[in-house]
């Protein structure tokens, strides 16, 4: 035990006497010091005494549509860590082709007595899906929060990136590089994030490049949210003369790069490609992908905070013999353009700054 106390004390930066007081549950130790000792136990691989083990405040379900797209594991990690810090135990439930549906996973989690559920890119984002399933869940007294895809029919907190602003960032960047025929590759139109991206794209193409709605709509190509879907969509857009393609996910962007290479085109010399998400490891692709960064840490933490407020309100309402009206807010987070190696000046063209230097005088601000 002496050696063990010495190891823990050295790791925590405290005295052996302090370690002994913490392990024996004695008073007189600052909360921060107590946490340092407990953290040292975890780092060194010692099992915490039973009296010091944190009891779970309950289970919280996290439902994702898949794990193939690295953005979903990224969300799961952020949300899982945030829940653990609050004393909850996250339970990850993932849909798989031919496997359990969102409704079946929800029922399974409810049967397990979860304190709440966070849905990522679920049926709430599909305008063709029946939103009544969420009202039924609400009727069962289960709080929930929805990420990516707002619906006015569902009474719950929503967390979303600003898809319209994301498209403006992308088109602004490409217009500055001299691109005039910019294509947009995305998933099926029934999804809310897709609809919002189209709105932002059409408006930006009009304001920045002078394209009419009809002309810009001809440069929008729907496909699947996958590498293969991106490849198919980009191939169609290349046939329409696009020198740049904005994609609705990083996976689609990788497919777009594959489509360009199959035609003997170089990225970015012959065609520029922009992704969406800034998934882990995407900076190490060939070429490193220019993308719109979805603020996953901020969004995940906001979802957890919103769910805890819902859980607290539900418990409070139950104690008072009634159910409080759930929040119906959408927390919208601004994305960020991350410029890497997959975008460059339009082939044979001039950037906005070079065009200005040739044909226009630089504004003086006077």
mmCIF file of C-alpha atoms in Angstrom:
data_model
loop_
_atom_site.group_PDB
_atom_site.id
_atom_site.type_symbol
_atom_site.label_atom_id
_atom_site.label_comp_id
_atom_site.label_asym_id
_atom_site.label_seq_id
_atom_site.Cartn_x
_atom_site.Cartn_y
_atom_site.Cartn_z
ATOM 1 C CA UNK A 1 0.000 0.000 0.000
ATOM 2 C CA UNK A 2 2.923 2.342 0.789
ATOM 3 C CA UNK A 3 4.271 2.088 -2.737
ATOM 4 C CA UNK A 4 0.770 2.542 -4.100
ATOM 5 C CA UNK A 5 0.216 5.675 -2.018
ATOM 6 C CA UNK A 6 3.576 7.045 -3.160
ATOM 7 C CA UNK A 7 2.742 6.443 -6.836
ATOM 8 C CA UNK A 8 -0.648 8.096 -6.522
ATOM 9 C CA UNK A 9 0.754 11.019 -4.556
ATOM 10 C CA UNK A 10 3.476 11.594 -7.153
ATOM 11 C CA UNK A 11 0.991 11.442 -10.009
ATOM 12 C CA UNK A 12 -1.451 13.828 -8.297
ATOM 13 C CA UNK A 13 1.235 16.160 -6.950
ATOM 14 C CA UNK A 14 0.049 15.865 -3.335
ATOM 15 C CA UNK A 15 1.253 14.220 -0.133
ATOM 16 C CA UNK A 16 0.660 10.572 0.748
ATOM 17 C CA UNK A 17 -1.364 11.736 3.728
ATOM 18 C CA UNK A 18 -3.714 13.616 1.395
ATOM 19 C CA UNK A 19 -4.090 10.544 -0.801
ATOM 20 C CA UNK A 20 -4.932 8.501 2.288
ATOM 21 C CA UNK A 21 -7.603 10.986 3.371
ATOM 22 C CA UNK A 22 -9.215 10.908 -0.081
ATOM 23 C CA UNK A 23 -9.177 7.102 -0.320
ATOM 24 C CA UNK A 24 -10.725 6.796 3.125
ATOM 25 C CA UNK A 25 -13.369 9.420 2.444
ATOM 26 C CA UNK A 26 -12.124 11.747 5.176
ATOM 27 C CA UNK A 27 -13.107 15.447 5.193
ATOM 28 C CA UNK A 28 -10.730 18.362 5.009
ATOM 29 C CA UNK A 29 -9.610 17.931 1.357
ATOM 30 C CA UNK A 30 -10.377 20.568 -1.282
ATOM 31 C CA UNK A 31 -12.653 19.431 -4.109
ATOM 32 C CA UNK A 32 -9.993 20.153 -6.759
ATOM 33 C CA UNK A 33 -7.390 18.178 -4.808
ATOM 34 C CA UNK A 34 -9.828 15.289 -4.387
ATOM 35 C CA UNK A 35 -10.442 15.260 -8.135
ATOM 36 C CA UNK A 36 -6.677 15.257 -8.794
ATOM 37 C CA UNK A 37 -6.255 12.180 -6.633
ATOM 38 C CA UNK A 38 -9.158 10.376 -8.296
ATOM 39 C CA UNK A 39 -7.757 11.256 -11.718
ATOM 40 C CA UNK A 40 -4.378 9.851 -10.644
ATOM 41 C CA UNK A 41 -6.088 6.591 -9.689
ATOM 42 C CA UNK A 42 -7.602 6.364 -13.170
ATOM 43 C CA UNK A 43 -4.344 7.226 -14.956
ATOM 44 C CA UNK A 44 -2.352 4.621 -13.007
ATOM 45 C CA UNK A 45 -4.986 1.964 -13.552
ATOM 46 C CA UNK A 46 -6.020 1.564 -9.928
ATOM 47 C CA UNK A 47 -9.643 0.711 -9.253
ATOM 48 C CA UNK A 48 -11.469 3.357 -7.261
ATOM 49 C CA UNK A 49 -12.771 2.286 -3.850
ATOM 50 C CA UNK A 50 -16.477 1.470 -4.039
ATOM 51 C CA UNK A 51 -17.408 4.468 -1.891
ATOM 52 C CA UNK A 52 -15.692 6.813 -4.370
ATOM 53 C CA UNK A 53 -17.204 5.470 -7.569
ATOM 54 C CA UNK A 54 -19.498 7.949 -9.242
ATOM 55 C CA UNK A 55 -23.022 6.665 -9.547
ATOM 56 C CA UNK A 56 -24.619 7.096 -12.943
ATOM 57 C CA UNK A 57 -27.359 9.689 -13.050
ATOM 58 C CA UNK A 58 -28.994 7.551 -15.726
ATOM 59 C CA UNK A 59 -28.706 6.374 -19.309
ATOM 60 C CA UNK A 60 -28.970 8.724 -22.291
ATOM 61 C CA UNK A 61 -29.510 7.312 -25.760
ATOM 62 C CA UNK A 62 -27.680 8.641 -28.830
ATOM 63 C CA UNK A 63 -29.121 7.547 -32.181
ATOM 64 C CA UNK A 64 -27.043 8.017 -35.351
ATOM 65 C CA UNK A 65 -27.915 7.008 -38.927
ATOM 66 C CA UNK A 66 -24.534 5.333 -39.518
ATOM 67 C CA UNK A 67 -20.879 5.301 -38.495
ATOM 68 C CA UNK A 68 -19.283 5.028 -41.959
ATOM 69 C CA UNK A 69 -19.292 8.808 -42.305
ATOM 70 C CA UNK A 70 -16.660 9.996 -39.783
ATOM 71 C CA UNK A 71 -18.736 13.043 -38.815
ATOM 72 C CA UNK A 72 -21.125 10.806 -36.837
ATOM 73 C CA UNK A 73 -18.440 9.170 -34.658
ATOM 74 C CA UNK A 74 -17.093 12.691 -34.080
ATOM 75 C CA UNK A 75 -20.484 13.801 -32.769
ATOM 76 C CA UNK A 76 -20.797 10.628 -30.698
ATOM 77 C CA UNK A 77 -17.433 11.231 -29.032
ATOM 78 C CA UNK A 78 -18.178 14.857 -28.117
ATOM 79 C CA UNK A 79 -21.668 14.069 -26.846
ATOM 80 C CA UNK A 80 -20.522 10.969 -24.970
ATOM 81 C CA UNK A 81 -17.784 12.873 -23.173
ATOM 82 C CA UNK A 82 -20.132 15.726 -22.260
ATOM 83 C CA UNK A 83 -22.732 13.315 -20.877
ATOM 84 C CA UNK A 84 -20.109 11.434 -18.856
ATOM 85 C CA UNK A 85 -18.898 14.669 -17.291
ATOM 86 C CA UNK A 86 -22.470 15.295 -16.151
ATOM 87 C CA UNK A 87 -22.712 11.848 -14.583
ATOM 88 C CA UNK A 88 -24.803 10.199 -17.322
ATOM 89 C CA UNK A 89 -23.958 7.015 -19.195
ATOM 90 C CA UNK A 90 -24.258 7.367 -23.004
ATOM 91 C CA UNK A 91 -25.740 4.488 -24.981
ATOM 92 C CA UNK A 92 -24.915 4.600 -28.703
ATOM 93 C CA UNK A 93 -27.522 3.136 -31.055
ATOM 94 C CA UNK A 94 -26.654 3.054 -34.751
ATOM 95 C CA UNK A 95 -28.851 2.232 -37.698
ATOM 96 C CA UNK A 96 -27.413 -0.228 -40.210
ATOM 97 C CA UNK A 97 -28.684 -1.272 -43.635
ATOM 98 C CA UNK A 98 -31.161 -4.075 -43.109
ATOM 99 C CA UNK A 99 -30.901 -3.637 -39.340
ATOM 100 C CA UNK A 100 -32.908 -1.814 -36.724
ATOM 101 C CA UNK A 101 -34.793 1.321 -37.766
ATOM 102 C CA UNK A 102 -34.818 4.595 -35.856
ATOM 103 C CA UNK A 103 -38.238 3.741 -34.413
ATOM 104 C CA UNK A 104 -37.039 0.316 -33.263
ATOM 105 C CA UNK A 105 -33.912 1.778 -31.661
ATOM 106 C CA UNK A 106 -36.014 4.420 -29.936
ATOM 107 C CA UNK A 107 -38.363 1.787 -28.536
ATOM 108 C CA UNK A 108 -35.391 -0.261 -27.334
ATOM 109 C CA UNK A 109 -33.903 2.731 -25.507
ATOM 110 C CA UNK A 110 -37.242 3.682 -23.956
ATOM 111 C CA UNK A 111 -37.655 0.107 -22.723
ATOM 112 C CA UNK A 112 -34.228 0.438 -21.065
ATOM 113 C CA UNK A 113 -35.485 3.439 -19.138
ATOM 114 C CA UNK A 114 -33.229 6.110 -20.642
ATOM 115 C CA UNK A 115 -33.416 9.591 -19.140
ATOM 116 C CA UNK A 116 -33.413 11.150 -22.615
ATOM 117 C CA UNK A 117 -32.400 10.693 -26.265
ATOM 118 C CA UNK A 118 -30.320 12.735 -28.714
ATOM 119 C CA UNK A 119 -31.067 12.149 -32.409
ATOM 120 C CA UNK A 120 -28.420 13.023 -35.023
ATOM 121 C CA UNK A 121 -29.628 13.514 -38.615
ATOM 122 C CA UNK A 122 -32.659 11.352 -37.977
ATOM 123 C CA UNK A 123 -36.135 11.207 -39.476
ATOM 124 C CA UNK A 124 -36.786 14.671 -38.047
ATOM 125 C CA UNK A 125 -34.652 15.995 -40.929
ATOM 126 C CA UNK A 126 -36.778 14.185 -43.538
ATOM 127 C CA UNK A 127 -39.735 16.331 -44.602
ATOM 128 C CA UNK A 128 -41.500 13.246 -45.990
ATOM 129 C CA UNK A 129 -41.412 11.410 -42.639
ATOM 130 C CA UNK A 130 -44.266 11.466 -40.122
ATOM 131 C CA UNK A 131 -43.314 13.768 -37.236
ATOM 132 C CA UNK A 132 -45.993 12.185 -35.039
ATOM 133 C CA UNK A 133 -43.453 9.600 -33.824
ATOM 134 C CA UNK A 134 -41.724 12.353 -31.833
ATOM 135 C CA UNK A 135 -44.963 13.536 -30.276
ATOM 136 C CA UNK A 136 -45.598 9.959 -29.179
ATOM 137 C CA UNK A 137 -42.135 9.876 -27.620
ATOM 138 C CA UNK A 138 -42.890 13.148 -25.856
ATOM 139 C CA UNK A 139 -46.136 11.626 -24.611
ATOM 140 C CA UNK A 140 -44.129 8.810 -23.005
ATOM 141 C CA UNK A 141 -42.316 11.412 -20.928
ATOM 142 C CA UNK A 142 -38.942 10.979 -22.613
ATOM 143 C CA UNK A 143 -37.051 14.271 -23.242
ATOM 144 C CA UNK A 144 -35.086 14.493 -26.497
ATOM 145 C CA UNK A 145 -32.967 16.847 -28.592
ATOM 146 C CA UNK A 146 -32.558 16.823 -32.381
ATOM 147 C CA UNK A 147 -29.360 17.634 -34.303
ATOM 148 C CA UNK A 148 -29.348 18.704 -37.977
ATOM 149 C CA UNK A 149 -32.808 19.217 -39.408
ATOM 150 C CA UNK A 150 -35.431 21.598 -38.015
ATOM 151 C CA UNK A 151 -39.163 20.891 -38.108
ATOM 152 C CA UNK A 152 -41.866 23.313 -36.906
ATOM 153 C CA UNK A 153 -44.063 20.271 -36.214
ATOM 154 C CA UNK A 154 -41.836 18.870 -33.464
ATOM 155 C CA UNK A 155 -41.798 20.441 -29.986
ATOM 156 C CA UNK A 156 -38.190 19.965 -28.958
ATOM 157 C CA UNK A 157 -34.822 21.760 -28.947
ATOM 158 C CA UNK A 158 -32.907 21.633 -32.256
ATOM 159 C CA UNK A 159 -29.184 22.119 -32.901
ATOM 160 C CA UNK A 160 -28.051 22.949 -36.456
ATOM 161 C CA UNK A 161 -25.204 24.450 -38.455
ATOM 162 C CA UNK A 162 -26.097 27.465 -40.597
ATOM 163 C CA UNK A 163 -26.332 25.682 -43.947
ATOM 164 C CA UNK A 164 -27.188 28.859 -45.862
ATOM 165 C CA UNK A 165 -24.150 30.674 -44.474
ATOM 166 C CA UNK A 166 -22.009 27.639 -45.330
ATOM 167 C CA UNK A 167 -22.939 27.904 -48.989
ATOM 168 C CA UNK A 168 -22.156 31.606 -49.029
ATOM 169 C CA UNK A 169 -18.700 30.891 -47.609
ATOM 170 C CA UNK A 170 -18.061 28.301 -50.311
ATOM 171 C CA UNK A 171 -19.331 30.370 -53.256
ATOM 172 C CA UNK A 172 -17.521 33.492 -52.023
ATOM 173 C CA UNK A 173 -14.242 31.561 -51.885
ATOM 174 C CA UNK A 174 -14.677 30.085 -55.360
ATOM 175 C CA UNK A 175 -15.830 33.366 -56.913
ATOM 176 C CA UNK A 176 -12.701 35.048 -55.546
ATOM 177 C CA UNK A 177 -10.666 32.360 -57.338
ATOM 178 C CA UNK A 178 -12.330 33.223 -60.644
ATOM 179 C CA UNK A 179 -14.793 30.333 -60.867
ATOM 180 C CA UNK A 180 -18.065 31.226 -62.584
ATOM 181 C CA UNK A 181 -19.679 27.804 -63.143
ATOM 182 C CA UNK A 182 -19.903 26.405 -59.641
ATOM 183 C CA UNK A 183 -21.852 23.189 -59.097
ATOM 184 C CA UNK A 184 -23.551 21.906 -55.957
ATOM 185 C CA UNK A 185 -23.606 18.172 -55.168
ATOM 186 C CA UNK A 186 -25.908 17.056 -52.373
ATOM 187 C CA UNK A 187 -28.330 14.433 -51.148
ATOM 188 C CA UNK A 188 -32.072 13.965 -51.726
ATOM 189 C CA UNK A 189 -34.142 17.141 -51.697
ATOM 190 C CA UNK A 190 -36.538 15.967 -49.012
ATOM 191 C CA UNK A 191 -33.984 16.636 -46.259
ATOM 192 C CA UNK A 192 -34.058 19.988 -44.457
ATOM 193 C CA UNK A 193 -30.261 20.577 -44.534
ATOM 194 C CA UNK A 194 -30.317 19.953 -48.303
ATOM 195 C CA UNK A 195 -33.125 22.466 -48.813
ATOM 196 C CA UNK A 196 -31.304 25.077 -46.765
ATOM 197 C CA UNK A 197 -28.050 24.544 -48.644
ATOM 198 C CA UNK A 198 -29.864 25.011 -51.951
ATOM 199 C CA UNK A 199 -31.422 28.249 -50.707
ATOM 200 C CA UNK A 200 -28.035 29.583 -49.641
ATOM 201 C CA UNK A 201 -26.392 28.426 -52.879
ATOM 202 C CA UNK A 202 -28.974 30.040 -55.171
ATOM 203 C CA UNK A 203 -28.864 33.330 -53.287
ATOM 204 C CA UNK A 204 -25.059 33.398 -53.283
ATOM 205 C CA UNK A 205 -24.820 32.520 -56.978
ATOM 206 C CA UNK A 206 -27.164 35.422 -57.727
ATOM 207 C CA UNK A 207 -25.495 37.994 -55.497
ATOM 208 C CA UNK A 208 -21.862 37.031 -56.147
ATOM 209 C CA UNK A 209 -21.874 35.725 -59.727
ATOM 210 C CA UNK A 210 -25.051 37.196 -61.202
ATOM 211 C CA UNK A 211 -26.631 33.830 -62.009
ATOM 212 C CA UNK A 212 -30.416 33.751 -62.228
ATOM 213 C CA UNK A 213 -32.244 31.172 -60.137
ATOM 214 C CA UNK A 214 -32.935 29.045 -63.215
ATOM 215 C CA UNK A 215 -29.316 29.136 -64.318
ATOM 216 C CA UNK A 216 -28.034 28.274 -60.854
ATOM 217 C CA UNK A 217 -30.596 25.503 -60.355
ATOM 218 C CA UNK A 218 -29.202 23.810 -63.463
ATOM 219 C CA UNK A 219 -25.922 23.466 -61.546
ATOM 220 C CA UNK A 220 -27.511 21.617 -58.608
ATOM 221 C CA UNK A 221 -27.209 17.818 -58.672
ATOM 222 C CA UNK A 222 -28.898 15.476 -56.188
ATOM 223 C CA UNK A 223 -27.444 12.097 -55.320
ATOM 224 C CA UNK A 224 -26.683 10.007 -52.221
ATOM 225 C CA UNK A 225 -24.719 11.119 -49.144
ATOM 226 C CA UNK A 226 -21.824 8.783 -49.929
ATOM 227 C CA UNK A 227 -18.557 8.596 -51.797
ATOM 228 C CA UNK A 228 -20.311 6.939 -54.715
ATOM 229 C CA UNK A 229 -23.059 9.552 -54.630
ATOM 230 C CA UNK A 230 -20.515 12.344 -54.762
ATOM 231 C CA UNK A 231 -18.775 10.685 -57.658
ATOM 232 C CA UNK A 232 -22.006 10.404 -59.655
ATOM 233 C CA UNK A 233 -23.102 13.971 -58.890
ATOM 234 C CA UNK A 234 -19.705 15.487 -59.697
ATOM 235 C CA UNK A 235 -19.527 13.575 -62.967
ATOM 236 C CA UNK A 236 -22.840 15.116 -64.033
ATOM 237 C CA UNK A 237 -21.682 18.596 -63.011
ATOM 238 C CA UNK A 238 -18.401 18.235 -64.880
ATOM 239 C CA UNK A 239 -20.444 17.384 -67.985
ATOM 240 C CA UNK A 240 -22.227 20.722 -67.492
ATOM 241 C CA UNK A 241 -18.952 22.606 -67.594
ATOM 242 C CA UNK A 242 -18.449 23.254 -63.882
ATOM 243 C CA UNK A 243 -14.918 24.211 -62.877
ATOM 244 C CA UNK A 244 -15.713 23.840 -59.164
ATOM 245 C CA UNK A 245 -17.997 21.600 -57.118
ATOM 246 C CA UNK A 246 -19.321 22.251 -53.620
ATOM 247 C CA UNK A 247 -20.356 19.036 -51.861
ATOM 248 C CA UNK A 248 -22.748 18.503 -48.967
ATOM 249 C CA UNK A 249 -20.346 16.190 -47.126
ATOM 250 C CA UNK A 250 -16.676 15.336 -47.081
ATOM 251 C CA UNK A 251 -17.498 11.812 -48.245
ATOM 252 C CA UNK A 252 -19.227 13.228 -51.321
ATOM 253 C CA UNK A 253 -16.222 15.485 -51.913
ATOM 254 C CA UNK A 254 -13.886 12.495 -51.957
ATOM 255 C CA UNK A 255 -16.189 10.959 -54.562
ATOM 256 C CA UNK A 256 -16.014 14.178 -56.581
ATOM 257 C CA UNK A 257 -12.217 14.012 -56.581
ATOM 258 C CA UNK A 258 -12.421 10.418 -57.782
ATOM 259 C CA UNK A 259 -14.775 11.454 -60.616
ATOM 260 C CA UNK A 260 -12.365 14.167 -61.722
ATOM 261 C CA UNK A 261 -9.376 11.824 -61.743
ATOM 262 C CA UNK A 262 -11.248 9.194 -63.715
ATOM 263 C CA UNK A 263 -11.596 11.836 -66.445
ATOM 264 C CA UNK A 264 -7.922 12.710 -66.301
ATOM 265 C CA UNK A 265 -8.563 16.000 -64.506
ATOM 266 C CA UNK A 266 -6.286 17.326 -61.809
ATOM 267 C CA UNK A 267 -7.636 18.655 -58.505
ATOM 268 C CA UNK A 268 -7.298 21.594 -58.062
ATOM 269 C CA UNK A 269 -5.597 22.653 -61.311
ATOM 270 C CA UNK A 270 -8.513 21.636 -63.549
ATOM 271 C CA UNK A 271 -11.360 21.561 -61.058
ATOM 272 C CA UNK A 272 -11.773 22.709 -57.456
ATOM 273 C CA UNK A 273 -13.669 20.725 -54.815
ATOM 274 C CA UNK A 274 -15.100 21.826 -51.453
ATOM 275 C CA UNK A 275 -16.478 19.435 -48.836
ATOM 276 C CA UNK A 276 -18.692 19.902 -45.809
ATOM 277 C CA UNK A 277 -18.097 18.760 -42.184
ATOM 278 C CA UNK A 278 -14.281 18.821 -41.784
ATOM 279 C CA UNK A 279 -14.371 15.204 -40.688
ATOM 280 C CA UNK A 280 -11.406 13.773 -38.753
ATOM 281 C CA UNK A 281 -8.433 12.899 -41.004
ATOM 282 C CA UNK A 282 -9.897 14.847 -43.951
ATOM 283 C CA UNK A 283 -6.918 17.227 -43.791
ATOM 284 C CA UNK A 284 -4.686 14.301 -44.791
ATOM 285 C CA UNK A 285 -6.382 13.349 -48.051
ATOM 286 C CA UNK A 286 -4.701 13.860 -51.425
ATOM 287 C CA UNK A 287 -5.028 16.748 -51.932
ATOM 288 C CA UNK A 288 -5.943 17.985 -48.445
ATOM 289 C CA UNK A 289 -9.614 18.909 -48.691
ATOM 290 C CA UNK A 290 -10.917 22.456 -48.536
ATOM 291 C CA UNK A 291 -14.128 22.148 -46.566
ATOM 292 C CA UNK A 292 -16.790 23.850 -44.490
ATOM 293 C CA UNK A 293 -16.158 22.979 -40.848
ATOM 294 C CA UNK A 294 -19.260 21.979 -38.949
ATOM 295 C CA UNK A 295 -18.705 23.139 -35.341
ATOM 296 C CA UNK A 296 -19.140 19.664 -33.853
ATOM 297 C CA UNK A 297 -17.761 20.346 -30.329
ATOM 298 C CA UNK A 298 -19.981 23.395 -29.790
ATOM 299 C CA UNK A 299 -23.026 21.705 -31.318
ATOM 300 C CA UNK A 300 -22.575 18.492 -29.328
ATOM 301 C CA UNK A 301 -22.132 20.320 -26.036
ATOM 302 C CA UNK A 302 -25.165 22.524 -26.775
ATOM 303 C CA UNK A 303 -27.248 19.412 -27.453
ATOM 304 C CA UNK A 304 -26.247 17.930 -24.106
ATOM 305 C CA UNK A 305 -26.998 21.175 -22.248
ATOM 306 C CA UNK A 306 -30.408 21.406 -23.921
ATOM 307 C CA UNK A 307 -31.192 17.789 -23.055
ATOM 308 C CA UNK A 308 -30.192 18.251 -19.414
ATOM 309 C CA UNK A 309 -32.500 21.257 -19.220
ATOM 310 C CA UNK A 310 -35.282 19.147 -20.700
ATOM 311 C CA UNK A 311 -34.573 16.344 -18.236
ATOM 312 C CA UNK A 312 -34.557 18.801 -15.357
ATOM 313 C CA UNK A 313 -37.826 20.330 -16.522
ATOM 314 C CA UNK A 314 -39.447 16.928 -16.923
ATOM 315 C CA UNK A 315 -38.399 15.809 -13.445
ATOM 316 C CA UNK A 316 -39.533 19.097 -11.951
ATOM 317 C CA UNK A 317 -42.848 18.905 -13.777
ATOM 318 C CA UNK A 318 -43.396 15.320 -12.634
ATOM 319 C CA UNK A 319 -42.697 16.301 -9.034
ATOM 320 C CA UNK A 320 -45.274 19.058 -9.305
ATOM 321 C CA UNK A 321 -47.818 16.795 -10.935
ATOM 322 C CA UNK A 322 -47.625 18.289 -14.425
ATOM 323 C CA UNK A 323 -45.515 18.255 -17.584
ATOM 324 C CA UNK A 324 -43.848 21.534 -18.637
ATOM 325 C CA UNK A 325 -44.081 22.703 -22.210
ATOM 326 C CA UNK A 326 -40.870 21.635 -24.004
ATOM 327 C CA UNK A 327 -38.557 24.135 -25.618
ATOM 328 C CA UNK A 328 -38.989 24.661 -29.340
ATOM 329 C CA UNK A 329 -35.797 26.546 -30.085
ATOM 330 C CA UNK A 330 -33.254 26.041 -32.824
ATOM 331 C CA UNK A 331 -29.678 26.743 -31.796
ATOM 332 C CA UNK A 332 -27.875 27.655 -35.028
ATOM 333 C CA UNK A 333 -24.069 27.564 -35.172
ATOM 334 C CA UNK A 334 -21.936 29.384 -37.728
ATOM 335 C CA UNK A 335 -19.679 27.161 -39.841
ATOM 336 C CA UNK A 336 -16.116 27.976 -40.873
ATOM 337 C CA UNK A 337 -14.344 27.741 -44.231
ATOM 338 C CA UNK A 338 -11.111 25.743 -43.950
ATOM 339 C CA UNK A 339 -8.970 26.356 -47.050
ATOM 340 C CA UNK A 340 -6.576 23.562 -47.991
ATOM 341 C CA UNK A 341 -5.273 22.129 -51.225
ATOM 342 C CA UNK A 342 -8.369 21.090 -53.188
ATOM 343 C CA UNK A 343 -9.265 24.606 -54.405
ATOM 344 C CA UNK A 344 -7.305 26.923 -56.695
ATOM 345 C CA UNK A 345 -7.800 29.578 -59.354
ATOM 346 C CA UNK A 346 -10.210 28.700 -62.160
ATOM 347 C CA UNK A 347 -8.422 27.119 -65.131
ATOM 348 C CA UNK A 348 -7.461 29.813 -67.624
ATOM 349 C CA UNK A 349 -9.189 32.442 -65.532
ATOM 350 C CA UNK A 350 -8.291 35.225 -63.181
ATOM 351 C CA UNK A 351 -9.010 35.655 -59.511
ATOM 352 C CA UNK A 352 -11.188 38.531 -58.396
ATOM 353 C CA UNK A 353 -8.124 40.464 -57.220
ATOM 354 C CA UNK A 354 -6.271 39.977 -60.503
ATOM 355 C CA UNK A 355 -9.333 40.976 -62.527
ATOM 356 C CA UNK A 356 -9.595 44.120 -60.451
ATOM 357 C CA UNK A 357 -5.945 44.987 -61.012
ATOM 358 C CA UNK A 358 -6.304 44.571 -64.769
ATOM 359 C CA UNK A 359 -9.648 46.235 -65.417
ATOM 360 C CA UNK A 360 -10.479 48.268 -62.334
ATOM 361 C CA UNK A 361 -8.907 50.632 -59.900
ATOM 362 C CA UNK A 362 -8.620 49.533 -56.273
ATOM 363 C CA UNK A 363 -11.196 51.385 -54.138
ATOM 364 C CA UNK A 364 -9.594 54.082 -52.019
ATOM 365 C CA UNK A 365 -12.327 54.216 -49.417
ATOM 366 C CA UNK A 366 -12.712 57.969 -49.871
#
